[in-house]
mmCIF file of C-alpha atoms and ligand atoms in Angstrom:
data_model
loop_
_atom_site.group_PDB
_atom_site.id
_atom_site.type_symbol
_atom_site.label_atom_id
_atom_site.label_comp_id
_atom_site.label_asym_id
_atom_site.label_seq_id
_atom_site.Cartn_x
_atom_site.Cartn_y
_atom_site.Cartn_z
ATOM 1 C CA UNK A 592 -8.122 10.529 -6.082
ATOM 2 C CA UNK A 593 -4.822 11.770 -7.537
ATOM 3 C CA UNK A 594 -1.939 11.907 -5.098
ATOM 4 C CA UNK A 595 1.122 14.091 -5.792
ATOM 5 C CA UNK A 596 3.486 11.325 -4.664
ATOM 6 C CA UNK A 597 2.187 9.183 -7.559
ATOM 7 C CA UNK A 598 1.730 11.983 -10.145
ATOM 8 C CA UNK A 599 3.541 15.358 -10.066
ATOM 9 C CA UNK A 600 6.283 13.884 -7.818
ATOM 10 C CA UNK A 601 6.308 10.374 -9.329
ATOM 11 C CA UNK A 602 9.783 10.888 -10.787
ATOM 12 C CA UNK A 603 11.041 11.376 -7.203
ATOM 13 C CA UNK A 604 9.378 8.186 -5.869
ATOM 14 C CA UNK A 605 12.549 6.087 -6.054
ATOM 15 C CA UNK A 606 14.463 8.876 -4.268
ATOM 16 C CA UNK A 607 12.409 8.747 -1.041
ATOM 17 C CA UNK A 608 11.503 5.047 -1.401
ATOM 18 C CA UNK A 609 14.692 3.498 -2.804
ATOM 19 C CA UNK A 610 14.357 0.042 -4.397
ATOM 20 C CA UNK A 611 16.903 -1.327 -1.896
ATOM 21 C CA UNK A 612 14.384 -0.842 0.955
ATOM 22 C CA UNK A 613 12.237 -3.660 -0.426
ATOM 23 C CA UNK A 614 14.849 -6.278 -1.252
ATOM 24 C CA UNK A 615 13.675 -8.721 1.466
ATOM 25 C CA UNK A 616 9.980 -8.248 0.600
ATOM 26 C CA UNK A 617 10.656 -8.808 -3.098
ATOM 27 C CA UNK A 618 12.837 -11.887 -2.499
ATOM 28 C CA UNK A 619 10.061 -13.330 -0.308
ATOM 29 C CA UNK A 620 7.362 -12.656 -2.922
ATOM 30 C CA UNK A 621 9.454 -14.234 -5.694
ATOM 31 C CA UNK A 622 10.010 -17.288 -3.459
ATOM 32 C CA UNK A 623 6.222 -17.729 -3.082
ATOM 33 C CA UNK A 624 5.353 -17.607 -6.804
ATOM 34 C CA UNK A 625 5.035 -20.664 -9.049
ATOM 35 C CA UNK A 626 8.223 -21.493 -10.974
ATOM 36 C CA UNK A 627 9.109 -19.348 -13.979
ATOM 37 C CA UNK A 628 8.313 -19.031 -16.774
ATOM 38 C CA UNK A 629 4.745 -18.156 -15.894
ATOM 39 C CA UNK A 630 2.607 -15.027 -16.180
ATOM 40 C CA UNK A 631 2.702 -12.525 -13.307
ATOM 41 C CA UNK A 632 0.515 -9.416 -13.022
ATOM 42 C CA UNK A 633 1.608 -6.647 -10.606
ATOM 43 C CA UNK A 634 -1.390 -4.499 -9.648
ATOM 44 C CA UNK A 635 -0.400 -0.934 -8.731
ATOM 45 C CA UNK A 636 3.110 -1.693 -9.983
ATOM 46 C CA UNK A 637 4.362 1.850 -9.343
ATOM 47 C CA UNK A 638 7.806 2.475 -10.822
ATOM 48 C CA UNK A 639 8.193 -1.221 -11.762
ATOM 49 C CA UNK A 640 10.904 -2.217 -9.287
ATOM 50 C CA UNK A 641 9.374 -5.588 -8.364
ATOM 51 C CA UNK A 642 8.552 -6.461 -11.974
ATOM 52 C CA UNK A 643 12.124 -5.698 -13.036
ATOM 53 C CA UNK A 644 13.305 -8.357 -10.564
ATOM 54 C CA UNK A 645 10.581 -10.796 -11.676
ATOM 55 C CA UNK A 646 11.571 -10.282 -15.316
ATOM 56 C CA UNK A 647 15.229 -10.957 -14.464
ATOM 57 C CA UNK A 648 14.099 -14.129 -12.652
ATOM 58 C CA UNK A 649 12.453 -15.428 -15.861
ATOM 59 C CA UNK A 650 8.769 -14.538 -15.324
ATOM 60 C CA UNK A 651 6.541 -13.087 -18.059
ATOM 61 C CA UNK A 652 5.526 -9.818 -16.443
ATOM 62 C CA UNK A 653 2.673 -7.340 -16.807
ATOM 63 C CA UNK A 654 2.022 -4.258 -14.670
ATOM 64 C CA UNK A 655 -0.998 -2.044 -14.276
ATOM 65 C CA UNK A 656 -1.164 1.232 -12.401
ATOM 66 C CA UNK A 657 -3.724 4.018 -12.189
ATOM 67 C CA UNK A 658 -1.045 6.715 -12.548
ATOM 68 C CA UNK A 659 0.212 7.659 -16.023
ATOM 69 C CA UNK A 660 3.388 9.069 -14.462
ATOM 70 C CA UNK A 661 4.186 5.853 -12.572
ATOM 71 C CA UNK A 662 3.478 3.776 -15.694
ATOM 72 C CA UNK A 663 5.813 5.993 -17.699
ATOM 73 C CA UNK A 664 8.659 5.320 -15.225
ATOM 74 C CA UNK A 665 7.871 1.583 -15.102
ATOM 75 C CA UNK A 666 7.846 1.385 -18.901
ATOM 76 C CA UNK A 667 11.370 2.874 -18.885
ATOM 77 C CA UNK A 668 12.433 -0.061 -16.691
ATOM 78 C CA UNK A 669 10.467 -2.826 -18.385
ATOM 79 C CA UNK A 670 9.446 -1.750 -21.873
ATOM 80 C CA UNK A 671 6.140 -0.085 -22.761
ATOM 81 C CA UNK A 672 4.584 -3.380 -23.890
ATOM 82 C CA UNK A 673 4.688 -4.733 -20.324
ATOM 83 C CA UNK A 674 2.853 -1.943 -18.449
ATOM 84 C CA UNK A 675 -0.368 -0.043 -18.915
ATOM 85 C CA UNK A 676 -2.538 2.535 -17.193
ATOM 86 C CA UNK A 677 -5.518 0.817 -15.567
ATOM 87 C CA UNK A 678 -7.571 0.901 -12.389
ATOM 88 C CA UNK A 679 -7.511 -2.370 -10.478
ATOM 89 C CA UNK A 680 -11.250 -2.002 -9.800
ATOM 90 C CA UNK A 681 -11.790 -2.310 -13.578
ATOM 91 C CA UNK A 682 -9.551 -5.319 -14.244
ATOM 92 C CA UNK A 683 -11.551 -7.503 -16.643
ATOM 93 C CA UNK A 684 -9.412 -10.463 -17.661
ATOM 94 C CA UNK A 685 -10.185 -14.143 -17.405
ATOM 95 C CA UNK A 686 -7.731 -16.949 -16.608
ATOM 96 C CA UNK A 687 -4.832 -14.825 -17.874
ATOM 97 C CA UNK A 688 -2.235 -15.043 -15.076
ATOM 98 C CA UNK A 689 -0.498 -17.674 -12.953
ATOM 99 C CA UNK A 690 0.102 -15.115 -10.207
ATOM 100 C CA UNK A 691 -1.181 -11.698 -9.194
ATOM 101 C CA UNK A 692 0.817 -9.576 -6.768
ATOM 102 C CA UNK A 693 0.034 -6.164 -5.320
ATOM 103 C CA UNK A 694 2.732 -4.705 -3.083
ATOM 104 C CA UNK A 695 3.374 -1.780 -0.737
ATOM 105 C CA UNK A 696 -0.326 -1.275 -0.038
ATOM 106 C CA UNK A 697 -1.442 -0.577 -3.641
ATOM 107 C CA UNK A 698 -4.500 -2.787 -2.958
ATOM 108 C CA UNK A 699 -5.526 -0.440 -0.112
ATOM 109 C CA UNK A 700 -6.331 2.361 -2.541
ATOM 110 C CA UNK A 701 -9.774 0.735 -2.792
ATOM 111 C CA UNK A 702 -12.318 2.904 -0.967
ATOM 112 C CA UNK A 703 -13.860 0.269 1.250
ATOM 113 C CA UNK A 704 -13.899 -3.396 2.219
ATOM 114 C CA UNK A 705 -16.868 -3.893 -0.135
ATOM 115 C CA UNK A 706 -14.815 -2.467 -3.049
ATOM 116 C CA UNK A 707 -11.909 -4.621 -1.894
ATOM 117 C CA UNK A 708 -14.105 -7.709 -2.129
ATOM 118 C CA UNK A 709 -15.202 -6.811 -5.684
ATOM 119 C CA UNK A 710 -11.548 -6.257 -6.639
ATOM 120 C CA UNK A 711 -10.547 -9.615 -5.110
ATOM 121 C CA UNK A 712 -13.249 -11.215 -7.232
ATOM 122 C CA UNK A 713 -11.680 -9.606 -10.344
ATOM 123 C CA UNK A 714 -8.280 -10.970 -9.279
ATOM 124 C CA UNK A 715 -9.868 -14.418 -8.834
ATOM 125 C CA UNK A 716 -11.338 -14.285 -12.362
ATOM 126 C CA UNK A 717 -8.032 -13.078 -13.857
ATOM 127 C CA UNK A 718 -6.086 -15.993 -12.336
ATOM 128 C CA UNK A 719 -5.776 -19.396 -13.939
ATOM 129 C CA UNK A 720 -6.683 -22.479 -11.858
ATOM 130 C CA UNK A 721 -3.932 -23.000 -9.240
ATOM 131 C CA UNK A 722 -3.021 -19.323 -9.603
ATOM 132 C CA UNK A 723 -1.333 -17.544 -6.689
ATOM 133 C CA UNK A 724 -2.303 -14.261 -5.050
ATOM 134 C CA UNK A 725 0.227 -12.247 -2.996
ATOM 135 C CA UNK A 726 -0.942 -8.985 -1.437
ATOM 136 C CA UNK A 727 1.128 -6.737 0.825
ATOM 137 C CA UNK A 728 -1.605 -4.852 2.657
ATOM 138 C CA UNK A 729 -2.237 -2.502 5.546
ATOM 139 C CA UNK A 730 -3.297 -3.799 8.943
ATOM 140 C CA UNK A 731 -4.616 -0.622 10.593
ATOM 141 C CA UNK A 732 -5.272 -2.165 14.057
ATOM 142 C CA UNK A 733 -1.469 -2.360 14.448
ATOM 143 C CA UNK A 734 -0.803 1.245 13.402
ATOM 144 C CA UNK A 735 0.925 3.157 16.212
ATOM 145 C CA UNK A 736 0.629 6.774 15.052
ATOM 146 C CA UNK A 737 4.385 7.146 15.633
ATOM 147 C CA UNK A 738 6.244 9.558 13.343
ATOM 148 C CA UNK A 739 8.995 7.825 11.325
ATOM 149 C CA UNK A 740 11.864 9.429 9.437
ATOM 150 C CA UNK A 741 14.033 8.205 6.547
ATOM 151 C CA UNK A 742 16.961 10.163 5.123
ATOM 152 C CA UNK A 743 18.272 9.225 1.708
ATOM 153 C CA UNK A 744 21.011 10.400 -0.642
ATOM 154 C CA UNK A 745 20.082 12.922 -3.331
ATOM 155 C CA UNK A 746 20.121 12.389 -7.107
ATOM 156 C CA UNK A 747 23.854 13.147 -7.272
ATOM 157 C CA UNK A 748 24.574 10.998 -4.221
ATOM 158 C CA UNK A 749 24.528 13.970 -1.799
ATOM 159 C CA UNK A 750 24.255 12.501 1.721
ATOM 160 C CA UNK A 751 21.008 13.130 3.639
ATOM 161 C CA UNK A 752 19.568 15.209 0.799
ATOM 162 C CA UNK A 753 16.127 13.567 0.780
ATOM 163 C CA UNK A 754 13.870 13.482 3.825
ATOM 164 C CA UNK A 755 10.780 11.260 4.070
ATOM 165 C CA UNK A 756 8.502 11.473 7.115
ATOM 166 C CA UNK A 757 5.531 9.157 7.518
ATOM 167 C CA UNK A 758 2.906 8.385 10.142
ATOM 168 C CA UNK A 759 0.110 5.804 10.059
ATOM 169 C CA UNK A 760 -3.047 5.950 12.192
ATOM 170 C CA UNK A 761 -6.236 3.932 12.231
ATOM 171 C CA UNK A 762 -9.110 6.318 11.515
ATOM 172 C CA UNK A 763 -11.150 6.652 14.745
ATOM 173 C CA UNK A 764 -14.521 4.855 14.474
ATOM 174 C CA UNK A 765 -13.420 3.289 11.143
ATOM 175 C CA UNK A 766 -11.346 0.206 11.908
ATOM 176 C CA UNK A 767 -11.164 -0.467 8.162
ATOM 177 C CA UNK A 768 -9.465 2.799 7.252
ATOM 178 C CA UNK A 769 -5.920 4.025 7.707
ATOM 179 C CA UNK A 770 -4.735 7.622 7.508
ATOM 180 C CA UNK A 771 -1.218 7.732 6.067
ATOM 181 C CA UNK A 772 0.578 11.080 6.297
ATOM 182 C CA UNK A 773 3.706 11.730 4.230
ATOM 183 C CA UNK A 774 6.227 14.559 3.970
ATOM 184 C CA UNK A 775 8.757 14.402 1.156
ATOM 185 C CA UNK A 776 11.512 17.011 1.078
ATOM 186 C CA UNK A 777 14.621 17.365 -1.045
ATOM 187 C CA UNK A 778 17.223 19.994 -0.186
ATOM 188 C CA UNK A 779 19.083 20.042 -3.516
ATOM 189 C CA UNK A 780 15.898 20.533 -5.555
ATOM 190 C CA UNK A 781 14.233 22.682 -2.859
ATOM 191 C CA UNK A 782 11.046 20.592 -2.881
ATOM 192 C CA UNK A 783 8.564 20.010 -0.098
ATOM 193 C CA UNK A 784 5.400 17.896 -0.443
ATOM 194 C CA UNK A 785 2.918 17.034 2.310
ATOM 195 C CA UNK A 786 -0.064 14.839 1.741
ATOM 196 C CA UNK A 787 -2.485 12.544 3.474
ATOM 197 C CA UNK A 788 -3.689 9.287 1.892
ATOM 198 C CA UNK A 789 -6.833 7.526 3.056
ATOM 199 C CA UNK A 790 -6.466 3.761 2.690
ATOM 200 C CA UNK A 791 -9.421 1.358 2.667
ATOM 201 C CA UNK A 792 -9.947 -2.347 3.397
ATOM 202 C CA UNK A 793 -7.314 -1.743 6.060
ATOM 203 C CA UNK A 794 -7.784 -4.850 8.191
ATOM 204 C CA UNK A 795 -5.776 -7.763 6.779
ATOM 205 C CA UNK A 796 -7.841 -10.392 8.606
ATOM 206 C CA UNK A 797 -11.082 -8.987 7.180
ATOM 207 C CA UNK A 798 -9.559 -8.937 3.692
ATOM 208 C CA UNK A 799 -8.585 -12.585 4.203
ATOM 209 C CA UNK A 800 -12.190 -13.407 5.162
ATOM 210 C CA UNK A 801 -13.450 -11.671 1.985
ATOM 211 C CA UNK A 802 -10.854 -13.554 -0.100
ATOM 212 C CA UNK A 803 -12.327 -16.802 1.234
ATOM 213 C CA UNK A 804 -15.860 -15.728 0.283
ATOM 214 C CA UNK A 805 -14.826 -15.110 -3.350
ATOM 215 C CA UNK A 806 -13.309 -18.615 -3.512
ATOM 216 C CA UNK A 807 -9.622 -18.302 -2.628
ATOM 217 C CA UNK A 808 -8.128 -21.183 -0.642
ATOM 218 C CA UNK A 809 -4.957 -21.881 1.387
ATOM 219 C CA UNK A 810 -5.101 -18.329 2.778
ATOM 220 C CA UNK A 811 -2.215 -17.181 4.983
ATOM 221 C CA UNK A 812 -1.842 -13.796 6.708
ATOM 222 C CA UNK A 813 1.775 -13.140 7.663
ATOM 223 C CA UNK A 814 3.490 -10.444 9.722
ATOM 224 C CA UNK A 815 6.384 -9.882 7.320
ATOM 225 C CA UNK A 816 8.718 -11.493 4.785
ATOM 226 C CA UNK A 817 10.105 -13.539 7.712
ATOM 227 C CA UNK A 818 6.938 -15.665 7.487
ATOM 228 C CA UNK A 819 5.514 -15.520 11.042
ATOM 229 C CA UNK A 820 1.733 -15.197 11.487
ATOM 230 C CA UNK A 821 0.350 -11.647 11.682
ATOM 231 C CA UNK A 822 0.856 -10.200 15.167
ATOM 232 C CA UNK A 823 2.490 -6.756 15.367
ATOM 233 C CA UNK A 824 2.995 -5.476 11.841
ATOM 234 C CA UNK A 825 1.086 -2.662 10.144
ATOM 235 C CA UNK A 826 2.098 -4.195 6.791
ATOM 236 C CA UNK A 827 0.912 -7.777 6.316
ATOM 237 C CA UNK A 828 1.329 -10.322 3.549
ATOM 238 C CA UNK A 829 -1.836 -12.133 2.435
ATOM 239 C CA UNK A 830 -1.146 -15.247 0.354
ATOM 240 C CA UNK A 831 -3.862 -17.348 -1.270
ATOM 241 C CA UNK A 832 -4.539 -19.673 -4.173
ATOM 242 C CA UNK A 833 -7.301 -19.991 -6.705
ATOM 243 C CA UNK A 834 -8.350 -23.667 -6.701
HETATM 244 C C1 LIG B 2141 2.543 3.002 -2.537
HETATM 245 S S1 LIG B 2141 2.605 2.829 -4.280
HETATM 246 C C2 LIG B 2141 3.301 1.201 -4.427
HETATM 247 C C3 LIG B 2141 3.898 0.965 -5.778
HETATM 248 C C4 LIG B 2141 4.569 -0.400 -5.967
HETATM 249 N N1 LIG B 2141 3.627 -1.500 -5.781
HETATM 250 C C5 LIG B 2141 5.744 -0.583 -5.034
HETATM 251 O O1 LIG B 2141 5.776 -1.579 -4.301
HETATM 252 O O2 LIG B 2141 6.656 0.253 -5.087
HETATM 253 C C6 LIG B 2141 0.880 2.588 -4.682
HETATM 254 C C7 LIG B 2141 0.632 2.524 -6.183
HETATM 255 O O3 LIG B 2141 -0.738 2.150 -6.379
HETATM 256 C C8 LIG B 2141 -1.223 2.869 -7.496
HETATM 257 N N2 LIG B 2141 -2.695 2.910 -7.426
HETATM 258 C C9 LIG B 2141 -3.466 3.643 -6.599
HETATM 259 N N3 LIG B 2141 -4.768 3.413 -6.826
HETATM 260 C C10 LIG B 2141 -4.819 2.476 -7.819
HETATM 261 C C11 LIG B 2141 -5.888 1.826 -8.499
HETATM 262 N N4 LIG B 2141 -7.161 2.084 -8.184
HETATM 263 N N5 LIG B 2141 -5.589 0.929 -9.469
HETATM 264 C C12 LIG B 2141 -4.294 0.683 -9.809
HETATM 265 N N6 LIG B 2141 -3.241 1.294 -9.195
HETATM 266 C C13 LIG B 2141 -3.495 2.159 -8.212
HETATM 267 C C14 LIG B 2141 -0.567 4.238 -7.365
HETATM 268 O O4 LIG B 2141 -0.600 4.978 -8.573
HETATM 269 C C15 LIG B 2141 0.831 3.847 -6.912
HETATM 270 O O5 LIG B 2141 1.698 3.661 -8.001
#
């Protein structure tokens, strides 16, 4: 599935989702990785914002993303040698990384929990012994269906030029799926995009159970970067280690 937000509108991604929004998440993820220098893979790295911080912190970084447009933006940030176009479901590396991260729900672009389990197994194989896994994933049972609104400055700093609306709902009868609806608008460029994304493996506790079956240990499911156990959040952190 090709989504406009990750393809034709990819060069607007950092307008409606500014890097600053994720500073606490990224600081938390960096704090949970093994000490640099070590090899970190970001799966679904998007525009490369997290990897840019990891690189500055001394990690050896690699990013993969299914979208050529996102990879092109990330390679502008990081250098083309550090990012490549690839589907996470086809990752075929063995004992290559000390840590694998996948943030802002990239992991949930798997179609189902069964595909999620196969992808977790690929992550397991790609990690070295004692390797760390950090996933920021959807927890659909906590989705409220409430419409949220962000307003951001435009490309020239125009106040309130960019509008981003989003709403998350658990799909009725499918506790493992989340419907995410997005509207991106920009007044100065006269753009308007609406699209709906269907996210899979959308129950963080079930993903944690599958991670255990593929061999991960020390599994934690947290509510946010603050570190409390999952309770109210629609966006959970799953941390685990390969023994
Ligand atoms: C919501 S964005 C998050 C990007 C980035 N992780 C961040 O935190 O800003 C989801 C990303 O996952 C990528 N993606 C979707 N399906 C994928 C797949 N099967 N394999 C790899 N990347 C995928 C999209 O192209 C997009 O860049």
